[in-house]
Every structure is written in C-alpha cells, then in structure tokens.
mmCIF file of C-alpha atoms in Angstrom:
data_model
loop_
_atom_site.group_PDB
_atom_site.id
_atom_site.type_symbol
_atom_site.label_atom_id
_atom_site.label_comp_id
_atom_site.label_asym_id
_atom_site.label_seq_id
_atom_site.Cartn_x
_atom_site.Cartn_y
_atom_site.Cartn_z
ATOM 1 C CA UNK A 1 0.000 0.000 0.000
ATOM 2 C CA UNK A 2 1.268 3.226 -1.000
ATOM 3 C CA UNK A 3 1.205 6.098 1.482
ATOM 4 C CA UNK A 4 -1.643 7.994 -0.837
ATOM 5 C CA UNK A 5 -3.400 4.831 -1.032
ATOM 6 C CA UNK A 6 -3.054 5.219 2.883
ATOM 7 C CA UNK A 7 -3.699 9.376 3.029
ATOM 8 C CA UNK A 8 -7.294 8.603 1.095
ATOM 9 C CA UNK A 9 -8.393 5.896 3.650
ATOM 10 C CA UNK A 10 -7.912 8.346 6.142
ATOM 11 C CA UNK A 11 -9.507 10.792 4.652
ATOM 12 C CA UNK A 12 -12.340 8.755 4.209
ATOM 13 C CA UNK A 13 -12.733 7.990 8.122
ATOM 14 C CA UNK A 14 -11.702 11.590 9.142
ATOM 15 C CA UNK A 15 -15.437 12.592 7.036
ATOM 16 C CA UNK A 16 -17.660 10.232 9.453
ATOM 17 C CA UNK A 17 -15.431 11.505 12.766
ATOM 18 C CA UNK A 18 -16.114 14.747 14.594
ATOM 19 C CA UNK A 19 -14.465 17.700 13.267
ATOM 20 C CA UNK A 20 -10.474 17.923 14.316
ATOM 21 C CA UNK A 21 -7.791 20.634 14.090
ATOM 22 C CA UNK A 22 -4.731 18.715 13.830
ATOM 23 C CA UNK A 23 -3.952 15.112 11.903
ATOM 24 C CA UNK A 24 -1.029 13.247 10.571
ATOM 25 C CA UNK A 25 -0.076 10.012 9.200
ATOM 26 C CA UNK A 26 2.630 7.998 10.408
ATOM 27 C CA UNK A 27 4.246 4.567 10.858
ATOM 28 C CA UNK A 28 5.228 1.839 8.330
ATOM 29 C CA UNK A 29 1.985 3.427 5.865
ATOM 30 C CA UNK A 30 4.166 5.936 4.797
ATOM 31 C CA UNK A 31 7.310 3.382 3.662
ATOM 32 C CA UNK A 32 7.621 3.408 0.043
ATOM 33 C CA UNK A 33 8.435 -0.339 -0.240
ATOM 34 C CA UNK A 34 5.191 -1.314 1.941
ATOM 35 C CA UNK A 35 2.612 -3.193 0.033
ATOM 36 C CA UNK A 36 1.450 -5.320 3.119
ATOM 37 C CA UNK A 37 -2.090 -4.202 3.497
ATOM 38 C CA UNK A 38 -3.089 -6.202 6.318
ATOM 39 C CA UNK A 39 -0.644 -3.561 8.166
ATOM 40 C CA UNK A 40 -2.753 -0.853 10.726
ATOM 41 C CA UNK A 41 -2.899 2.693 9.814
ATOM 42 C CA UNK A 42 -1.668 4.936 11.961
ATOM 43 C CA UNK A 43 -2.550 8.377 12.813
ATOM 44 C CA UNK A 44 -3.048 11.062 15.694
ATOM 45 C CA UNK A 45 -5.597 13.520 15.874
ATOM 46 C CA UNK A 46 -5.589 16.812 17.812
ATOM 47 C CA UNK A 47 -8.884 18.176 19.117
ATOM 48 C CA UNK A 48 -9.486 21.295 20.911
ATOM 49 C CA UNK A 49 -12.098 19.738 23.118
ATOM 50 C CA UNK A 50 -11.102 16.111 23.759
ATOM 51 C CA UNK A 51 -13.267 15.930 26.669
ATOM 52 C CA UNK A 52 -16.234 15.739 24.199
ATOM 53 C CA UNK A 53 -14.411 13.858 21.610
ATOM 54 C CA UNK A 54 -13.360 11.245 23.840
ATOM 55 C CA UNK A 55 -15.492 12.003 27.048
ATOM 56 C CA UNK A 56 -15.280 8.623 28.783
ATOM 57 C CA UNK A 57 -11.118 7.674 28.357
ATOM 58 C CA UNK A 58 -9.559 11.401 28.281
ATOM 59 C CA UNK A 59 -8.662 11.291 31.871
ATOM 60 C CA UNK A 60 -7.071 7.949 31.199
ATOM 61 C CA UNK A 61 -4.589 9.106 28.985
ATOM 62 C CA UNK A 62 -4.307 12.518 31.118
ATOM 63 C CA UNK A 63 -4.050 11.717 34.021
ATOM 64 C CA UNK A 64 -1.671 8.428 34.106
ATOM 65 C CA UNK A 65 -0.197 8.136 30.361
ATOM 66 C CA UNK A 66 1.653 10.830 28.011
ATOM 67 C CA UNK A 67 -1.375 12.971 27.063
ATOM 68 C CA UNK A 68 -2.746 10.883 23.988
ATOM 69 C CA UNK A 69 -5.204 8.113 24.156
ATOM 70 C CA UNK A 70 -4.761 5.424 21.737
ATOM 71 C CA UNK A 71 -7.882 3.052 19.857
ATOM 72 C CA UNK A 72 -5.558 0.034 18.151
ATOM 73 C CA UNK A 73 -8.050 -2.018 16.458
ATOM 74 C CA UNK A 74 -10.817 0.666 14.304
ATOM 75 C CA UNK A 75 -12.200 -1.620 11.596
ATOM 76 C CA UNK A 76 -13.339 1.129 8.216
ATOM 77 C CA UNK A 77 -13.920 -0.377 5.323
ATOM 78 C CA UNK A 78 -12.048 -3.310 4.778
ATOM 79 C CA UNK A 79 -8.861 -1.415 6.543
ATOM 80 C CA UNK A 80 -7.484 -1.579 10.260
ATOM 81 C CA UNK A 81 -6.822 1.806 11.927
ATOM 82 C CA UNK A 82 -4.923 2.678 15.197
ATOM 83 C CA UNK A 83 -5.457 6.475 15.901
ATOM 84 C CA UNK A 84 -4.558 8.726 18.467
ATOM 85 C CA UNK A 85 -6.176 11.591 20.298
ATOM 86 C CA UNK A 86 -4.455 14.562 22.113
ATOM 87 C CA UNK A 87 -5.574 17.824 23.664
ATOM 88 C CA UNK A 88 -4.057 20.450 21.221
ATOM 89 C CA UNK A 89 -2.513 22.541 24.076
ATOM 90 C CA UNK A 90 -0.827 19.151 25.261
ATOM 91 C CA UNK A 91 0.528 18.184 21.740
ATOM 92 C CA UNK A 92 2.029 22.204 21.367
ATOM 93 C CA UNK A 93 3.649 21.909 24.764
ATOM 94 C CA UNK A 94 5.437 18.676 23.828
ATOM 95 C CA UNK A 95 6.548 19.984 20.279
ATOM 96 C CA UNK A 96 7.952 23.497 21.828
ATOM 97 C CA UNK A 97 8.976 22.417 25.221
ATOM 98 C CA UNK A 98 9.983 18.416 24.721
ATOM 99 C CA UNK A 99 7.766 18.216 28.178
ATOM 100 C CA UNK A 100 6.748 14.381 27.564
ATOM 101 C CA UNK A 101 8.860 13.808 24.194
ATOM 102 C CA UNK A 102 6.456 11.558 22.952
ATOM 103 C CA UNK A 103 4.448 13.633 20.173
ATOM 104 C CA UNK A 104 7.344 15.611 19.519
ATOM 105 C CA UNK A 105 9.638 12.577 18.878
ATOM 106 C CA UNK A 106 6.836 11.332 16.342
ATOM 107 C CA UNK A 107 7.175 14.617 14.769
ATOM 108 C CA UNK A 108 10.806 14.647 14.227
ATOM 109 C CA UNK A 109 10.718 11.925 11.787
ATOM 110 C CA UNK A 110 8.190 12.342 8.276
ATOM 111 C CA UNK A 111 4.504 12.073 8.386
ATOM 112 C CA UNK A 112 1.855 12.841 6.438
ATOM 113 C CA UNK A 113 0.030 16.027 7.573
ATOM 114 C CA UNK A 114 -3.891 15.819 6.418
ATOM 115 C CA UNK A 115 -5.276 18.424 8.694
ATOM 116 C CA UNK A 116 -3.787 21.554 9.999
ATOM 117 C CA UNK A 117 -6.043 24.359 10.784
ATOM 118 C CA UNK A 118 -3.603 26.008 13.244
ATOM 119 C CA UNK A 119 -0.281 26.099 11.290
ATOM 120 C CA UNK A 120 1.343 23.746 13.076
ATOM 121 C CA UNK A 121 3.735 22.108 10.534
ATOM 122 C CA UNK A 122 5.714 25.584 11.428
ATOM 123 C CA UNK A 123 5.700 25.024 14.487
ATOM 124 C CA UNK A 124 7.048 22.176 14.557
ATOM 125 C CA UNK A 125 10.435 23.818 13.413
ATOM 126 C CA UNK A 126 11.246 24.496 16.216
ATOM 127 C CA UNK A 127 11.033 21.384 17.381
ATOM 128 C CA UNK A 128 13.036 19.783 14.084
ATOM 129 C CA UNK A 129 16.036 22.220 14.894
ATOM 130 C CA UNK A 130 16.133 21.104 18.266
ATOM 131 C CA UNK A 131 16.069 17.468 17.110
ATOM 132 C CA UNK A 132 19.381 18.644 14.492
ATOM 133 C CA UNK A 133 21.149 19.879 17.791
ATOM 134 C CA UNK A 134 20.470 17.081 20.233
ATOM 135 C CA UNK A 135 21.500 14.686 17.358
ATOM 136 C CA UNK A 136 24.731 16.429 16.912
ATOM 137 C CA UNK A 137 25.989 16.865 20.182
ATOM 138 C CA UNK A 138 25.590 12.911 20.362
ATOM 139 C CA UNK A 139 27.800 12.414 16.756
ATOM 140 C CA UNK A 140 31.478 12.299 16.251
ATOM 141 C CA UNK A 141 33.275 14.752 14.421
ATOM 142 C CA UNK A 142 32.536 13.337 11.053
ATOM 143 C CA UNK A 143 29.502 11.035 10.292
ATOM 144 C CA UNK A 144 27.141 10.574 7.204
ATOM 145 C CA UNK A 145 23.781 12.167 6.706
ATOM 146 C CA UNK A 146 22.464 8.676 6.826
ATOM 147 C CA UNK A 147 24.460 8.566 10.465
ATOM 148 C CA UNK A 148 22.192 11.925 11.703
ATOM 149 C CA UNK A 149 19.007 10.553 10.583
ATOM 150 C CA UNK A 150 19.785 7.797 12.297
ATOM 151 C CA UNK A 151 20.621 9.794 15.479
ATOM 152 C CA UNK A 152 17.484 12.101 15.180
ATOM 153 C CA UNK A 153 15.032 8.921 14.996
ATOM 154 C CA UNK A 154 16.372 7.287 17.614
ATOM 155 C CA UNK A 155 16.340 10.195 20.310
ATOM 156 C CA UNK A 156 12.552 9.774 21.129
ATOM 157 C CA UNK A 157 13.189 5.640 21.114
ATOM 158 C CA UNK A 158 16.228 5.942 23.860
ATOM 159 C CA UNK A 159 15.008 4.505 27.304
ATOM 160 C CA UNK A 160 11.506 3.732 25.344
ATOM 161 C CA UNK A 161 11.054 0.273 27.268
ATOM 162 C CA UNK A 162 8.964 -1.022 24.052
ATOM 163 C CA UNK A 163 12.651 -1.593 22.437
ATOM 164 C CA UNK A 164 14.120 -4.119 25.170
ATOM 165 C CA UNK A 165 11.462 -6.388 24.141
ATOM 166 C CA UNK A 166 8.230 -5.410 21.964
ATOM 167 C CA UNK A 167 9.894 -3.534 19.116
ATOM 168 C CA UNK A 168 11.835 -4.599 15.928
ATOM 169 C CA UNK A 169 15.554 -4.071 16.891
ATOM 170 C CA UNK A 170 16.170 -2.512 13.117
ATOM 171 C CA UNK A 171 13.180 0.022 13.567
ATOM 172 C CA UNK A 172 15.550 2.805 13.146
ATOM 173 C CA UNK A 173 17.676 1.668 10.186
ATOM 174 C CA UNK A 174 14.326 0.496 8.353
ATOM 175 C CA UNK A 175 12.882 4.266 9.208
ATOM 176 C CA UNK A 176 15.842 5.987 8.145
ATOM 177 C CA UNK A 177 16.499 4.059 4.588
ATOM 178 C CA UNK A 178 12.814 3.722 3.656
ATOM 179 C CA UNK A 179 12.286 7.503 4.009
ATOM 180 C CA UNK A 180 15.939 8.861 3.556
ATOM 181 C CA UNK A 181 14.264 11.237 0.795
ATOM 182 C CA UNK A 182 11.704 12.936 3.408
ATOM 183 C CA UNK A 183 14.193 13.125 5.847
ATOM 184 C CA UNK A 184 16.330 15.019 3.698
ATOM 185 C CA UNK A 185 13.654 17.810 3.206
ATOM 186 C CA UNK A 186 12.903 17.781 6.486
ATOM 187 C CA UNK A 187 16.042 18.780 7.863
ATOM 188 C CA UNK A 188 17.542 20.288 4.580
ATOM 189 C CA UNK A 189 17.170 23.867 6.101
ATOM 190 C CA UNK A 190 18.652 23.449 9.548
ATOM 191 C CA UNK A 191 21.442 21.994 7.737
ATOM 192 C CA UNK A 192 21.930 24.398 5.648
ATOM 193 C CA UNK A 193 21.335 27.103 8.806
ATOM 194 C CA UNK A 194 24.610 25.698 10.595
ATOM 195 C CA UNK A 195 26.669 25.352 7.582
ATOM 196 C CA UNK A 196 26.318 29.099 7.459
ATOM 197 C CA UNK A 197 26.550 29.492 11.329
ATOM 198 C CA UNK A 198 30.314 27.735 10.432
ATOM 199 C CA UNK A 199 29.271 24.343 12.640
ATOM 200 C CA UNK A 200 28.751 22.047 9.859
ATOM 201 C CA UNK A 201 30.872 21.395 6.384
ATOM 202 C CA UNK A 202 29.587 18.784 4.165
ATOM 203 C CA UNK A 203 31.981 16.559 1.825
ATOM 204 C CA UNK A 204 31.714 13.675 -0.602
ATOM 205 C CA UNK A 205 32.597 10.234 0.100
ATOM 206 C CA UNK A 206 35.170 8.193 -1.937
ATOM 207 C CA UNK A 207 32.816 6.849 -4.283
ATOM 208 C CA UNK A 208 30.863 9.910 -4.019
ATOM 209 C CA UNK A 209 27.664 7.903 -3.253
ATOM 210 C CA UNK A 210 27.366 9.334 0.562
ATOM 211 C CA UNK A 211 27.531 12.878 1.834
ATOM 212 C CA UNK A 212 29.970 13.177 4.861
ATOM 213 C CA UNK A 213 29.325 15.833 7.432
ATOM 214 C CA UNK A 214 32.128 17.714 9.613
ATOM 215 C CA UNK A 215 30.925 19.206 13.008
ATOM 216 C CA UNK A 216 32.966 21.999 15.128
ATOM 217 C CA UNK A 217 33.362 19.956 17.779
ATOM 218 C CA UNK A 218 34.378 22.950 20.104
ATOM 219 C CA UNK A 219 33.029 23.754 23.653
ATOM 220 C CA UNK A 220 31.736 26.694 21.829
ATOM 221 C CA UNK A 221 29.727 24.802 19.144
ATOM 222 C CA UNK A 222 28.390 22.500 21.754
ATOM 223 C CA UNK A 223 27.200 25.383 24.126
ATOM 224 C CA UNK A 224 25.601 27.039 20.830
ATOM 225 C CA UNK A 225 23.943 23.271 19.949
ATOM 226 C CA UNK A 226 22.425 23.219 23.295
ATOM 227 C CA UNK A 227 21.525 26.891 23.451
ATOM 228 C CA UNK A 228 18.966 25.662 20.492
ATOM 229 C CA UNK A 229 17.466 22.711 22.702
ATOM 230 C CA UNK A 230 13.771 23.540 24.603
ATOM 231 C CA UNK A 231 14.049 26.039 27.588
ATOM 232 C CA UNK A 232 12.379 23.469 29.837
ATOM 233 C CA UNK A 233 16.040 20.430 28.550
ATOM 234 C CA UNK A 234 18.513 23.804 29.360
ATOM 235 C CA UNK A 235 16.328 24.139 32.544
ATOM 236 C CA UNK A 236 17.308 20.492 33.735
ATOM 237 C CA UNK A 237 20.438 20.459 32.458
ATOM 238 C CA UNK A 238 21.857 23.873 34.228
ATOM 239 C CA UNK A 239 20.260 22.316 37.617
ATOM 240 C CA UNK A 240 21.940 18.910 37.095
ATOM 241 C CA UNK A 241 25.075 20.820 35.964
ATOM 242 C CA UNK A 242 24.885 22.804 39.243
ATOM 243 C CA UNK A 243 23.922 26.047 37.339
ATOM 244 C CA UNK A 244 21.955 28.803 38.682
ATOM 245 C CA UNK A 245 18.713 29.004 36.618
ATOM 246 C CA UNK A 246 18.801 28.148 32.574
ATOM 247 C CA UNK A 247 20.211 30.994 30.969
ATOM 248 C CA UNK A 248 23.118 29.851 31.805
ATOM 249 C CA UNK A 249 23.008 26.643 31.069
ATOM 250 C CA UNK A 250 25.285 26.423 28.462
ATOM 251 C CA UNK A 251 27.729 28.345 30.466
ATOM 252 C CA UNK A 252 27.767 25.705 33.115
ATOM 253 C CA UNK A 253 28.888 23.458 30.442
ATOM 254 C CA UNK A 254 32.744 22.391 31.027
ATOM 255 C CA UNK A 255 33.046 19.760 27.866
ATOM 256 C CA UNK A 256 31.124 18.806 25.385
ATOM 257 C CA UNK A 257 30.646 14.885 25.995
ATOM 258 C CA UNK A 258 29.928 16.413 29.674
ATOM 259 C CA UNK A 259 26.891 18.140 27.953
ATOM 260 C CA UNK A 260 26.063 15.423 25.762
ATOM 261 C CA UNK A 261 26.070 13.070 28.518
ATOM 262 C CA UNK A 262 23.684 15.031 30.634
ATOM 263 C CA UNK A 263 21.115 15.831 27.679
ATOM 264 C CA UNK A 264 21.199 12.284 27.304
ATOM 265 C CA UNK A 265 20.280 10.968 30.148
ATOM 266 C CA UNK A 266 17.073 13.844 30.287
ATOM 267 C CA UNK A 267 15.731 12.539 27.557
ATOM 268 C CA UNK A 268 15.952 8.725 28.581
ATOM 269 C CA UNK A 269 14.602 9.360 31.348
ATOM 270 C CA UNK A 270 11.491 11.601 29.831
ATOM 271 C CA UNK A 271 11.449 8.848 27.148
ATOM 272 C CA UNK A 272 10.995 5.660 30.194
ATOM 273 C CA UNK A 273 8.655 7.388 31.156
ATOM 274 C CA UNK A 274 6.421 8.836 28.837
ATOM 275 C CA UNK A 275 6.419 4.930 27.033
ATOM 276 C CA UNK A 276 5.938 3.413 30.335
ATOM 277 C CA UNK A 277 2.898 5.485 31.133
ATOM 278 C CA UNK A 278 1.538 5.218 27.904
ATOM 279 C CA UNK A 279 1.837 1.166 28.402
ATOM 280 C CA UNK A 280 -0.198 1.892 31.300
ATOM 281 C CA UNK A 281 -2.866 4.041 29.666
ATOM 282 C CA UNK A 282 -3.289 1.917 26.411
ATOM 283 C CA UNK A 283 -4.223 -1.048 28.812
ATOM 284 C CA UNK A 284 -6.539 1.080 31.094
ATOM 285 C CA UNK A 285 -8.191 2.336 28.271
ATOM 286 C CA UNK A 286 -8.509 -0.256 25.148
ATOM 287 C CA UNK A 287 -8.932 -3.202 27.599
ATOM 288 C CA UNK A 288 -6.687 -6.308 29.005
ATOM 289 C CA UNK A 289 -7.952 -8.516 25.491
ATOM 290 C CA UNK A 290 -6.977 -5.760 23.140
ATOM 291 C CA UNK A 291 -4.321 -4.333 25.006
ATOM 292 C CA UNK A 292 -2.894 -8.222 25.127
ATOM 293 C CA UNK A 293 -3.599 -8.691 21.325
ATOM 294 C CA UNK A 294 -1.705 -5.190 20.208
ATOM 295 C CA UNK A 295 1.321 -6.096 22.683
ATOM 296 C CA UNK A 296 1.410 -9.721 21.365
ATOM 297 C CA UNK A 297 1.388 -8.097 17.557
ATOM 298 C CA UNK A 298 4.557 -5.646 18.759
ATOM 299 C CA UNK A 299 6.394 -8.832 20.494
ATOM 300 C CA UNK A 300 5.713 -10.998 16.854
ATOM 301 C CA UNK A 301 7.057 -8.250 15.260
ATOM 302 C CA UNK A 302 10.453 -7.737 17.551
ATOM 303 C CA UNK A 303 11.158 -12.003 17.293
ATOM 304 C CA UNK A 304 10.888 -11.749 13.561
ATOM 305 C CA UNK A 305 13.368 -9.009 13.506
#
C-alpha cells in the first residue's frame, strides 16, 4: 500500500469523525516499499475539546499516560486503523517544550500532515532544529547524513522500554532508509542554517555515493547546539550541571561529551517514562484482550526481527 493509497483511507474515516484541528499520518503506511495491506494505519488527531471527543477515556490518557489516548483495532472499510487523540494545548507543549517527548519525537521523523487548521507544521520547526542539535551533540566529528538521521530517529526511542522487548531491533535503520528522501527535506534547512553558522561542512565520500558531514566539535559549538534545545532540557540540564537558573546553562557546560552526557540521560529518562505510562494508559483504556492482542502483535514483530 502506497502512502496515498493510505492518506485517502484516512480521509475517508476523518469525514464520518467529529471535526479535528490537527492530523497526521505515520508509521510503516508511509514506507515506500510497503505493500502489506493487512498492516494498521496509523494516525493522531488533535482536538481542541477532547473531553467531548473522547469524554469517557480522556482522563485515562491525562491523568496516568503521556497525554494521547490510543484506539488500536478501528475496523473502516475493509482497513485496520490505530489512531490517536491529544488535547491540542498538550501536543504544542510537547513539540515546543519536549515536556513528555512523545508527540514531539513522532514529529521529528516524516509524516503525512492531512489536517492543519492552526499552522502547526511551522511550528514544529522548532522542534526539528532542536532534534538537528540534540542529534549532533551525540555524533562524532565526522559522520554521514544517513548517520544523523539515524541519530534524530532514535532520540525519542532511547530509554523507550517497548525496544528491550516489543519492538523490531532494526526500527531505526528500516525508518531511516525507507524515508531517507523525506528526511532530507525535512532537515535540509537546519542543515543548511549551521553550515552558514560555520558548525557544519559537508563533503563527498570516496565513491561519491554518501555525503559526509564535519561538526565543530568545540566547547563553543556544543554550548551554541544546546543553546537551540527547549528552555524546559537547558532548565534540567543547568540544575543537574549545578547552574543557577537556565540561561546559563550552556555556560555551566565544562566539555562537550559532559553536555552530551547530561542531555542524554534527560531525555531517557522523559522517554521511560512517557512509554511506560503510555503502556499503562493503552491497557486502562482499550482493555486487558486488546491491550494483550496489540502487545502480542509488537512482540511478533520484535522475534521476527
């Protein structure tokens, strides 16, 4: 199934839901190379109201999992659907402020926007440059473009506890090389924003197949990467760097692998426990048979990999 084979069926469903402000497509739909259409699509809706879209299971997902509840098994048509529902104010706090890093990590690798009344594909800039900067204050001094893909998709899957056991162990590679070309407009722009800032030089490979990327890997460049990461990441990171406040943040930065480290370890830990909660949620709210049934598909799924 193709991924407008996959935007239509949506489509179709979004005309018999209530009215949303916010949708996009994502998951293995949108992999060229996917013609298994006994696959789920996936999507995630944002409502301004969700307590009358979802009256009965909002507080579920609100109050114990990351903000979004989850419906894995919608039968339209002769397709399978898992979508998503988040409060619009939730899903803007996690894309400007990384606050559960569970929508925003979605975000930072390509989907299929459908609905968008509020602009928020712009928004979510911000959240795409911040993604560039985390990834590169993780990467060597040199490293291919396939190498910071790589990096950027697997932030929001660090500490997710899905991966030790319920989650292909090649997720990130297949993500990265089935939608190398979407990733490359993605983050064409922020790439091209630090080559001019003088923190990234690009070269050809030997066989001139592979672009290889150069990073200043100066205190200086890292304390400028990090200066680009959410207020509320600088905020943890100057406390747990013994800084005074965030604004200085980056000053309380002695090395860069010392800032790296730190960052690192923020966003594990947001990432445990966003996935963790969710786990919770998605059970509390779908049911022990269907929760059982969509866990058992994800374990299938990890063994075969």
């Amino acid at each position: 199934m193709g991924s407008n084979d996959s935007k239509a069926e949506v489509e179709s469903l979004l005309r018999v839901l209530p009215p949303v402000d916010f949708c996009f497509l994502y998951g293995s739909a949108l992999h060229p190379n996917n013609h298994d259409r006994s696959k789920s699509i996936d999507f995630i809706l944002g409502v301004s109201k969700p307590l009358e879209w979802h009256a009965q299971i909002t507080g579920v997902a609100n109050g114990i999992g990351a903000g979004v509840h989850f419906n894995p098994y919608v039968n339209w048509g002769d397709k399978m659907f898992k979508y998503g529902v988040v409060r619009l104010h939730d899903l803007i706090k996690d894309i400007l402020h990384w606050e559960r890093f569970y929508l925003s990590g979605r975000l930072q690798k390509p989907v299929h926007i459908l609905v968008d009344t509020l602009d928020l594909e712009d928004v979510n800039s911000v959240n795409l440059r911040a993604a560039v900067s985390a990834a590169l204050l993780l990467l060597p001094t040199k490293f291919s473009e396939e190498d910071l893909y790589a990096k950027i998709c697997s932030l929001s899957y660090t500490g997710d506890l899905r991966m030790l056991f319920a989650e292909d162990k090649y997720k990130v590679k297949k993500i990265v090389r089935g939608q190398f070309d979407s990733f490359q407009s993605m983050y064409k722009p922020f790439l091209e924003e630090y080559e001019g800032k003088e923190l990234l030089r690009f070269s050809s490979s030997s066989n001139h197949e592979e672009k290889i990327i150069s990073q200043d890997s100066s205190l200086s460049a890292a304390r400028a990467l990090v200066s680009s990461l959410p207020q509320t990441i600088r905020s943890q990171m100057a406390t747990k760097l013994g800084a005074i406040g965030g604004d200085v943040c980056e000053l309380a930065i002695r090395s860069r692998e010392e800032g790296a480290k730190c960052m690192q370890n923020i966003l594990r830990r947001k990432v445990m426990v966003s996935s963790a909660r969710q786990a919770v949620s998605g059970l509390l709210a779908v049911g022990a048979v269907n929760g059982m049934r969509y866990v058992g598909r994800k374990i299938r799924k990890a063994w075969e990999s």
